[in-house]
Each structure stands twice: as C-alpha cells, then as structure tokens.
Tab-separated table of N, CA and C in Angstrom:
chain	number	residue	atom	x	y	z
A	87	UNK	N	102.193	84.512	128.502
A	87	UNK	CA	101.411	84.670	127.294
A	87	UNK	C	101.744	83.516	126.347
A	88	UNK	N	100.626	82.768	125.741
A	88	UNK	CA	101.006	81.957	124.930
A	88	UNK	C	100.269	82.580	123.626
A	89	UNK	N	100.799	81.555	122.566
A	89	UNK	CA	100.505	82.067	120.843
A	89	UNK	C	99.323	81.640	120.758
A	90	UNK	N	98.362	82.006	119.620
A	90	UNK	CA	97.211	81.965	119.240
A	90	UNK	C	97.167	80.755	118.691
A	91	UNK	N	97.973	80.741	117.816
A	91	UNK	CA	98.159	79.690	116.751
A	91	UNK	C	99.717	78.670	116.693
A	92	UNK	N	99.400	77.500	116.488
A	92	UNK	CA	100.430	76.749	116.704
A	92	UNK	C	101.083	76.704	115.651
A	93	UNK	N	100.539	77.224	114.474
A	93	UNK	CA	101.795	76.909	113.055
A	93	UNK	C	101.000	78.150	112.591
A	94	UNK	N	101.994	78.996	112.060
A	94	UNK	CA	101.795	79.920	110.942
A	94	UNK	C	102.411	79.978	109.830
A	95	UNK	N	102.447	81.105	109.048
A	95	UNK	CA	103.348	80.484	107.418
A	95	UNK	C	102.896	79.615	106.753
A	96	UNK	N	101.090	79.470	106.559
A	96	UNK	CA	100.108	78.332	106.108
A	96	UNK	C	100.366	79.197	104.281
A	97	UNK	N	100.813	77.860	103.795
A	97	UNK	CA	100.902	78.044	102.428
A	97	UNK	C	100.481	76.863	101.457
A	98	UNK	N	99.567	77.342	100.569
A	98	UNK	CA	99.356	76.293	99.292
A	98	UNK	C	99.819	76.197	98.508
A	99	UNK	N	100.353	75.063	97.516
A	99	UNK	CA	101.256	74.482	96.927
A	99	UNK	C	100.724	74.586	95.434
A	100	UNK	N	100.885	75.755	94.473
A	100	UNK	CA	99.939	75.816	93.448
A	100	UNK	C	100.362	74.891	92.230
A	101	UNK	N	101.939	74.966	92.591
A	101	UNK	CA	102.518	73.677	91.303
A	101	UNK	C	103.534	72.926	92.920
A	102	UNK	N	103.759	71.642	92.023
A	102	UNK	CA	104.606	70.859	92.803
A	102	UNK	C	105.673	71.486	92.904
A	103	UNK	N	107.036	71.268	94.341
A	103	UNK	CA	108.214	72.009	94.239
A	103	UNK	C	108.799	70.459	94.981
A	104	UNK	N	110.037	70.724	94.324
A	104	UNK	CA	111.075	69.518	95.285
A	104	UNK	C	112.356	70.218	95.717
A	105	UNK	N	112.517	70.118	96.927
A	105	UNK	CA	113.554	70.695	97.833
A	105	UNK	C	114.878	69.985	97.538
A	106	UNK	N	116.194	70.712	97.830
A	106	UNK	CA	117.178	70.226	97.653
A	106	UNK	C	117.682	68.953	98.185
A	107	UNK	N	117.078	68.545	99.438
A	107	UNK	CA	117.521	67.224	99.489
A	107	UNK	C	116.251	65.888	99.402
A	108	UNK	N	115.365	66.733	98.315
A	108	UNK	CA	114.588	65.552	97.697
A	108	UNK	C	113.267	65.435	98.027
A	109	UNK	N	112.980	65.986	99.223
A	109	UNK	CA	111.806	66.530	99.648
A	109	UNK	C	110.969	66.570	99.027
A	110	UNK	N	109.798	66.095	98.762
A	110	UNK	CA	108.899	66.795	97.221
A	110	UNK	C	107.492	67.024	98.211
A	111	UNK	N	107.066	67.864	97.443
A	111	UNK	CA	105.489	68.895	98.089
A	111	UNK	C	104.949	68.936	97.021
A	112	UNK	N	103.420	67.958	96.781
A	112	UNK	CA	103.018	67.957	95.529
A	112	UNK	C	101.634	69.010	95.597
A	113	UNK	N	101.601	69.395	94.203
A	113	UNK	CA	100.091	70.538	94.157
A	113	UNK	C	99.367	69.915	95.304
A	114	UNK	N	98.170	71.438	95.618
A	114	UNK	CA	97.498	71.312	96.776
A	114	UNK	C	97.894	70.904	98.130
A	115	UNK	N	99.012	70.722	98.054
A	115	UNK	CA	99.553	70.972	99.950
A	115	UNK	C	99.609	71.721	100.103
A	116	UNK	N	98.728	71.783	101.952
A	116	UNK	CA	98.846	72.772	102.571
A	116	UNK	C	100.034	72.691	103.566
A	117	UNK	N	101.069	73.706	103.138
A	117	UNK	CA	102.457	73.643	104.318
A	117	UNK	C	102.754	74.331	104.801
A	118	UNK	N	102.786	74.646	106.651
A	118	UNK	CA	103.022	75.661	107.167
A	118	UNK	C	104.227	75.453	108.390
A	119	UNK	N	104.548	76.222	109.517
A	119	UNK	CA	105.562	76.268	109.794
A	119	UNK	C	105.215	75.794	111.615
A	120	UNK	N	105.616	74.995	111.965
A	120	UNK	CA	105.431	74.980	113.035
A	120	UNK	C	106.055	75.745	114.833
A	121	UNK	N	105.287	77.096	114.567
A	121	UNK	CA	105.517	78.274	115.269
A	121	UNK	C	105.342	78.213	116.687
A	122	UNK	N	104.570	77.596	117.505
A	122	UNK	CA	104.719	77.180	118.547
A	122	UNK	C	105.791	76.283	119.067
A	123	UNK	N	106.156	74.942	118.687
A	123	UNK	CA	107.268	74.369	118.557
A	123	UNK	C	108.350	74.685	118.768
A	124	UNK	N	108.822	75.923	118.074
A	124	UNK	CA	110.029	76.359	117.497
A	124	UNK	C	110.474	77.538	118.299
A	125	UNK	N	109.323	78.289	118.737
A	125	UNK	CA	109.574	79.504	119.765
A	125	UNK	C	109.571	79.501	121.080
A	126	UNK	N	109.450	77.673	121.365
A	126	UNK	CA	109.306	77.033	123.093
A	126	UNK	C	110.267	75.791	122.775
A	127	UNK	N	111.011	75.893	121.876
A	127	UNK	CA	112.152	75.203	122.045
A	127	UNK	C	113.426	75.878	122.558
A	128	UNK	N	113.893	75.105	123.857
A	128	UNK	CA	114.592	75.620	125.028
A	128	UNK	C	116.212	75.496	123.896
A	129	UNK	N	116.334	74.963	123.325
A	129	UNK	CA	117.969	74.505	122.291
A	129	UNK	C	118.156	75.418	121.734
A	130	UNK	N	117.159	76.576	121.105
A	130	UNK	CA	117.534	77.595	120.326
A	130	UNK	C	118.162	78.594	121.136
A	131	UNK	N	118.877	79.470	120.574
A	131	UNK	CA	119.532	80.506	121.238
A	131	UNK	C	118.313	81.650	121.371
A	132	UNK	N	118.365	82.327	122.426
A	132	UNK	CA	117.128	82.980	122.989
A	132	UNK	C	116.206	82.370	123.497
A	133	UNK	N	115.917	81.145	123.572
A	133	UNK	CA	114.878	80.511	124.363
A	133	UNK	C	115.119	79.543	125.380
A	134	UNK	N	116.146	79.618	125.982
A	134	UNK	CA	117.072	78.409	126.726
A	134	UNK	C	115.548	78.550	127.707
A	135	UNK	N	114.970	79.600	128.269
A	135	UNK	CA	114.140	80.313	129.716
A	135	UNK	C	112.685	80.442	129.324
A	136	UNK	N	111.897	79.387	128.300
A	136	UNK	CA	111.173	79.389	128.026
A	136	UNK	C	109.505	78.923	128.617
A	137	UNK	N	109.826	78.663	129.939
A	137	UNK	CA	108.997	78.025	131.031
A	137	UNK	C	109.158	78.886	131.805
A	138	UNK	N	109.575	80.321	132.174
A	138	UNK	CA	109.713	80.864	133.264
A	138	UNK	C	109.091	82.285	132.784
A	139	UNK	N	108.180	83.132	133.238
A	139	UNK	CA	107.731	84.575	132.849
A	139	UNK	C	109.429	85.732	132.999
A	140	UNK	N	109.779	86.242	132.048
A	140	UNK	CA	110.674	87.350	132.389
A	140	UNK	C	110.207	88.501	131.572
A	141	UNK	N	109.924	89.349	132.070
A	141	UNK	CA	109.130	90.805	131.588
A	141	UNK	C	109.998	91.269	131.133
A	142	UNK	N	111.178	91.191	131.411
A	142	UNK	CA	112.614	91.854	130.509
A	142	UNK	C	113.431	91.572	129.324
A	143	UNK	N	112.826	90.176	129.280
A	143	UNK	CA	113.480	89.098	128.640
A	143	UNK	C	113.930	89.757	127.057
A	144	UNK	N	113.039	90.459	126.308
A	144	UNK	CA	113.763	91.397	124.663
A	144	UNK	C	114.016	92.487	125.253
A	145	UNK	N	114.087	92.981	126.272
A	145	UNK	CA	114.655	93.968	126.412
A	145	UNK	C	116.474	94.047	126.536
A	146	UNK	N	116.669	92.927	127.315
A	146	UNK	CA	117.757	92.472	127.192
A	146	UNK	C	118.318	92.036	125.735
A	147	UNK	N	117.818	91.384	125.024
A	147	UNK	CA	117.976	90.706	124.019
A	147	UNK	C	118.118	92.441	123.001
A	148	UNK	N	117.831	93.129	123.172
A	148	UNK	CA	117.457	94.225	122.203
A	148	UNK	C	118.771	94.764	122.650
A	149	UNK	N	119.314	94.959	123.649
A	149	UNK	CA	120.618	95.673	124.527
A	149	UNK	C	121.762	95.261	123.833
A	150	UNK	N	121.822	94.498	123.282
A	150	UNK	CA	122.546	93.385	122.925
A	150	UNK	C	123.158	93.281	121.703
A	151	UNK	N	122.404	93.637	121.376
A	151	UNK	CA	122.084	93.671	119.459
A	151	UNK	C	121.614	95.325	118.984
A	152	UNK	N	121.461	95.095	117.318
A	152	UNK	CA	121.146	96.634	116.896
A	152	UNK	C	119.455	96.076	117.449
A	153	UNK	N	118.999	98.113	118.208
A	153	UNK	CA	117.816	98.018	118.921
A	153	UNK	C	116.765	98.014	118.164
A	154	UNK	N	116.769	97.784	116.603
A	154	UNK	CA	115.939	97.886	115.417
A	154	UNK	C	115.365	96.467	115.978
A	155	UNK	N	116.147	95.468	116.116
A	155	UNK	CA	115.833	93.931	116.150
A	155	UNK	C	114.693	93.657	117.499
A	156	UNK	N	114.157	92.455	117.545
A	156	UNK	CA	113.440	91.868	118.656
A	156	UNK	C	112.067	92.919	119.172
A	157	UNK	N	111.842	93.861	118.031
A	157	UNK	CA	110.784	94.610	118.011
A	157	UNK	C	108.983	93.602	118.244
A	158	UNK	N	108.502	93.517	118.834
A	158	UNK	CA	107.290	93.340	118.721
A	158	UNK	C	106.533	93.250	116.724
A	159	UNK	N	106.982	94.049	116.168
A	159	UNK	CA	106.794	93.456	115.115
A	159	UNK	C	107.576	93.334	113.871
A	160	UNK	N	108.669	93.084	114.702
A	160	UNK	CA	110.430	92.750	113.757
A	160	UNK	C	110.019	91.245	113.251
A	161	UNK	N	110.487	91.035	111.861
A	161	UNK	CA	111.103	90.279	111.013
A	161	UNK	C	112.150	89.486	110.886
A	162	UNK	N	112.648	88.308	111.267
A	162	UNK	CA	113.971	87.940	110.936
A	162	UNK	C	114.023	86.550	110.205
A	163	UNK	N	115.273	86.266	110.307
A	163	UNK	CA	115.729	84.448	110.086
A	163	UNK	C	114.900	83.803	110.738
A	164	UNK	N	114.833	84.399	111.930
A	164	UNK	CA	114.221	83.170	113.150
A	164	UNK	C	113.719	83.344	113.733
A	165	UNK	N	112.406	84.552	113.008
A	165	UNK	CA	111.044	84.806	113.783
A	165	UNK	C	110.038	84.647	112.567
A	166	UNK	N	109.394	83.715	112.969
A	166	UNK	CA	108.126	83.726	111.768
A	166	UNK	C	106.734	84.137	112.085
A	167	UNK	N	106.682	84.941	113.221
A	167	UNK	CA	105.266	84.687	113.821
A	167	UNK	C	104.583	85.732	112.793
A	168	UNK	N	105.284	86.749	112.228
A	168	UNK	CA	104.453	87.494	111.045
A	168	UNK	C	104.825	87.486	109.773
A	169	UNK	N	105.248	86.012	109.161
A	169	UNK	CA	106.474	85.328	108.234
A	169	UNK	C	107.368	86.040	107.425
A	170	UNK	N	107.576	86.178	106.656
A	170	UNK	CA	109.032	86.898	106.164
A	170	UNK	C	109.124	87.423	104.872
A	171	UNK	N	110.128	88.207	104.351
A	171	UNK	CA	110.295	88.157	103.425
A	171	UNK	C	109.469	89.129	102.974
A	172	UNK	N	108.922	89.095	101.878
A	172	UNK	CA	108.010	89.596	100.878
A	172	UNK	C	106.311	89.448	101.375
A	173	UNK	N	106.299	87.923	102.177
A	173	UNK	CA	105.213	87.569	102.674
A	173	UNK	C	104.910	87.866	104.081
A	174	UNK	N	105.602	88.929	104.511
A	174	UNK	CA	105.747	89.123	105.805
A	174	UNK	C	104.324	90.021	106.065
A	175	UNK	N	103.507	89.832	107.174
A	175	UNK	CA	101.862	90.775	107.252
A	175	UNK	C	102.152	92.246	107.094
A	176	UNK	N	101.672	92.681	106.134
A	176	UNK	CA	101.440	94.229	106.190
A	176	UNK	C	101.270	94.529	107.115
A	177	UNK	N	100.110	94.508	108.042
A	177	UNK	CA	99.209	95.260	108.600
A	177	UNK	C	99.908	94.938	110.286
A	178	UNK	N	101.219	94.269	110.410
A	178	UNK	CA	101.395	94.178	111.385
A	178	UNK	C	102.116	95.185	112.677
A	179	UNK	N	102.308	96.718	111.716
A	179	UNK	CA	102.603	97.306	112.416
A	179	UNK	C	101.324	97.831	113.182
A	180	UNK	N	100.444	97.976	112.220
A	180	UNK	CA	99.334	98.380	112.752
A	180	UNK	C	98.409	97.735	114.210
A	181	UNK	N	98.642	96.192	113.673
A	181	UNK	CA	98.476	95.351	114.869
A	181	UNK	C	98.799	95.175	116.068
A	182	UNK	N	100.235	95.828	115.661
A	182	UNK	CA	101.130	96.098	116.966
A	182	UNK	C	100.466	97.304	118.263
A	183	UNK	N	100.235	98.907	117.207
A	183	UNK	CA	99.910	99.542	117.887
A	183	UNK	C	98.563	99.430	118.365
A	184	UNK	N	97.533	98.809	117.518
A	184	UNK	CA	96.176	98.714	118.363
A	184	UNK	C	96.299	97.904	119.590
A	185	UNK	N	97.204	96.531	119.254
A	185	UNK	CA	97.468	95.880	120.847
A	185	UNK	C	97.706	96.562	121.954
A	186	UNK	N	98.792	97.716	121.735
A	186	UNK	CA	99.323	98.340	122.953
A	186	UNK	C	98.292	99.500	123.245
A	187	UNK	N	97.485	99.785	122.503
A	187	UNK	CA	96.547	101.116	123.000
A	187	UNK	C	95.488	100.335	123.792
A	188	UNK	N	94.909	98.895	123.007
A	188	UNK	CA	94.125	98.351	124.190
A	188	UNK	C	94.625	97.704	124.975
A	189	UNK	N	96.129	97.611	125.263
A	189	UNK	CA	96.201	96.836	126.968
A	189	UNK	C	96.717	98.304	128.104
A	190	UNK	N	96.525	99.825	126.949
A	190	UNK	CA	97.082	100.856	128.176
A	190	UNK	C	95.608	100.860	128.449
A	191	UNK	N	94.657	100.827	127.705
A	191	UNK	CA	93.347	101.277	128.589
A	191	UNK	C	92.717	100.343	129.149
A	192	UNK	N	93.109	98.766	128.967
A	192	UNK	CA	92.819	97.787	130.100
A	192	UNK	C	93.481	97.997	131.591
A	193	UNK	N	94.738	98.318	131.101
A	193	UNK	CA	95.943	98.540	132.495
A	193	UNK	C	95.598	100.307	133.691
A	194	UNK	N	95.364	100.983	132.596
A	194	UNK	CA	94.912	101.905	133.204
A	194	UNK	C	93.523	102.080	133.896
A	195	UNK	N	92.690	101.651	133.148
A	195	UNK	CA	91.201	101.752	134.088
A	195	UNK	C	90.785	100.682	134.590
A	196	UNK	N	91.510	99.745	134.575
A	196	UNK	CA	90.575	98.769	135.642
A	196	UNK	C	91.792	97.460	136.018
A	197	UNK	N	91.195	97.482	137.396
A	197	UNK	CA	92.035	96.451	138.112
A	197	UNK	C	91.379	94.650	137.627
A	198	UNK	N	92.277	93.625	137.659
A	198	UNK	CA	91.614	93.265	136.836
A	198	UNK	C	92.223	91.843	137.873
A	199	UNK	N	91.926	90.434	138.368
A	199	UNK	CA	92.264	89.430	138.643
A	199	UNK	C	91.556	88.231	138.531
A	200	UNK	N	92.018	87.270	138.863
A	200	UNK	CA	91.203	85.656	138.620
A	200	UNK	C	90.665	85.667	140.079
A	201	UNK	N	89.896	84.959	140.318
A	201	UNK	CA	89.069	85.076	141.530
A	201	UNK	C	90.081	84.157	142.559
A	202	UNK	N	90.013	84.346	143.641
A	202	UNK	CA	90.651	83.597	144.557
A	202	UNK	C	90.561	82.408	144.887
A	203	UNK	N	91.728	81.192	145.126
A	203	UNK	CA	91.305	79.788	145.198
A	203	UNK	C	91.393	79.197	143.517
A	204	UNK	N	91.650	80.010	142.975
A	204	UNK	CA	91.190	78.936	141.379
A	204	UNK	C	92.209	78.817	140.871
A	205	UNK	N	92.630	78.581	139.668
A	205	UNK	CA	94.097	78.323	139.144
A	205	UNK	C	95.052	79.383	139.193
A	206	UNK	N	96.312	79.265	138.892
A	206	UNK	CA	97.151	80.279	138.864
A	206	UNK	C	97.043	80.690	137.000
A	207	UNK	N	96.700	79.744	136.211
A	207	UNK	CA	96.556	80.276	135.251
A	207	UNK	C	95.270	79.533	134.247
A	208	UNK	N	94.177	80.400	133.727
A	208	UNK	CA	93.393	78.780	133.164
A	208	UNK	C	93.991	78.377	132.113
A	209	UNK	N	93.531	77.317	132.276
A	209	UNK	CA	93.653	75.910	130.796
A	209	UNK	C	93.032	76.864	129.388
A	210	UNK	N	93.857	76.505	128.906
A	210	UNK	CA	93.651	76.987	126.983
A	210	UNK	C	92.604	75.401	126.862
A	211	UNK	N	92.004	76.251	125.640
A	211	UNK	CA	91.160	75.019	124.656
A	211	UNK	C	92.095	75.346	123.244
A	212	UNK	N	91.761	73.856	122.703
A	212	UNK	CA	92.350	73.868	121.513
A	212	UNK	C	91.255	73.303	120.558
A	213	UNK	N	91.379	74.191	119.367
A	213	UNK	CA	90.827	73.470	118.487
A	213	UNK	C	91.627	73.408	117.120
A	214	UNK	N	91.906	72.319	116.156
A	214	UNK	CA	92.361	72.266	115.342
A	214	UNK	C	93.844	72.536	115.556
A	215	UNK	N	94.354	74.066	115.466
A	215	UNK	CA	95.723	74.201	115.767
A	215	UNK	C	95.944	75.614	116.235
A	216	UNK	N	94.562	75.798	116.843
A	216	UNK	CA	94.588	77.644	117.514
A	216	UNK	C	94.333	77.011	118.494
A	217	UNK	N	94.763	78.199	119.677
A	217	UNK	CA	95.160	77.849	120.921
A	217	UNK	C	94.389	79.098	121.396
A	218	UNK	N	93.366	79.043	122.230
A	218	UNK	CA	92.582	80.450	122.815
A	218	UNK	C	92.093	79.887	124.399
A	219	UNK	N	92.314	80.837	125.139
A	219	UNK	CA	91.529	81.112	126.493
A	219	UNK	C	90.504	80.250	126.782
A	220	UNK	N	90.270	79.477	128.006
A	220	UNK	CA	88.912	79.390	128.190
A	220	UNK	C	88.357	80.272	128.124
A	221	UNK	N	87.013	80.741	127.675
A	221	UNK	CA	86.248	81.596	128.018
A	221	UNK	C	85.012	81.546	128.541
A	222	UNK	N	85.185	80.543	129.437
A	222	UNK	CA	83.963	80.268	130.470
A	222	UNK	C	85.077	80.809	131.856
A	223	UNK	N	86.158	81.150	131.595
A	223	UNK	CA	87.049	81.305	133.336
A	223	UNK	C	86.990	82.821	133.297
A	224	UNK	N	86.213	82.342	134.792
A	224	UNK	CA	85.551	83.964	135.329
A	224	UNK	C	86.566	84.957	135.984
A	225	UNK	N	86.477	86.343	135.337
A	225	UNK	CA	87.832	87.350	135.636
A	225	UNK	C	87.327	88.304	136.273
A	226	UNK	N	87.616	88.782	137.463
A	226	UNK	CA	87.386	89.984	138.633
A	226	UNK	C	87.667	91.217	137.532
A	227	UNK	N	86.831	92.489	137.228
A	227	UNK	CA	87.448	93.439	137.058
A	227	UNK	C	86.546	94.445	137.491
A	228	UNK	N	87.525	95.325	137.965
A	228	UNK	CA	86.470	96.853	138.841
A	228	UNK	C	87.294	98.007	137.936
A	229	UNK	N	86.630	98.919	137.934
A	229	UNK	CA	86.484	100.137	137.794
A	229	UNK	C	87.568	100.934	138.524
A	230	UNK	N	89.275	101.100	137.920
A	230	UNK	CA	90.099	101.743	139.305
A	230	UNK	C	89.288	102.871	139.843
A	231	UNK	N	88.541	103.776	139.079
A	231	UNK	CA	87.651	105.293	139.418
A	231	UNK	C	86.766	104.781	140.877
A	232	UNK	N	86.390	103.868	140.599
A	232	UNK	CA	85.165	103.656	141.486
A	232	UNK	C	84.919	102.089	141.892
C-alpha cells in the first residue's frame, strides 16, 4: 500500500515566522511536511523494512510498546500522516472505521485479482503531489456467492 499524498501538514503562513536557527517563512507560504519521504525512509527506526510487504509489521511494533500506540489512527512525534497536536484530523477516527467496514465487505464478498500475465503491481499516476492508482488497470472481481 502506498500513501495518497506525498506531503501532508499543508499550512499557510498568515504572518511571517523565523525559526530558531534562522530559517525565515515569509506571509503566504505554503509549508507542508514531506510524508512520503519520511515514512519510506529506511534510517528511521521502524522503517529499516520499508521495500518489503509485512502484514505484521505494527503488530509487532504495538507488542512492544504501550498497545494505545501504532494505532491506525494514533498520533505521535513521528507520525504525521493525520498531523498533530491540536491540528491533528478530527474525523480520523471515523475514517478509520469506514475504511475497515469497506475492505470487510470487499474481502468478504468478492474474490478479487489482476488479470493474469500483467504486472505484479500497477504503476501509480502522479499528479502534482497525490499519488493514486491507475485507473485504466483492469481488476478481476466475481461474486464469492456465485
């Protein structure tokens, strides 16, 4: 699974701010966080295995630690994908559970594959700095009932 979006934490700059080591961000910048980057960088701790599928991979990570953490729509230092703080998405618990109700009734009623002979995975299009599916790549799905 890859991210939708390559930077999140898109913020406008309503007065100028200058950072402690001098940095300056003048009105009207737009500055956001570069979230793809940062969550497929193999140097950080937790992502050394970032090229390889592991279905277990926070589960472990959750074993580990208090099991509050590495939640699907947990908050931390060093997760920004639903940014933080005060500015962190409301609605992302909610997001959470509609995801999982529509992949039990994708998973449950219908068998679903890429047609045979074609890639093992298709090519993303990009535009701007979202990252989405081809959606011309044609997907097998039947009916498990019938």
């Amino acid at each position: 699974m890859h991210l939708r979006d390559a930077i999140t934490v898109q913020r406008f700059a309503m007065t100028p701010y200058t950072f402690k080591d001098g940095f300056h961000v003048p009105t009207g910048t737009v500055v956001s966080f570069p979230n793809l980057r940062y969550n497929t960088d193999p140097t950080r701790p937790f992502t050394p295995e970032v090229g390889t599928f592991d279905g277990k991979r926070w589960l472990r990570r959750r074993a580990k630690f208090d099991t509050s953490k590495f939640q699907f729509a947990s908050t931390a230092e060093d997760a920004f994908d639903w940014g933080a703080g005060l500015h962190a998405c409301p609605g992302r618990f909610m997001a959470e559970i509609t995801i999982k109700l529509i992949l039990i009734c994708l998973v449950t009623k219908y068998d679903m594959k890429l047609p045979d002979g074609g890639p093992e995975r298709p090519a993303e299009s990009r535009q701007f700095m979202h990252l989405s599916p081809d959606t011309s790549t044609l997907v097998m799905v039947r009916d498990i009932k019938g």
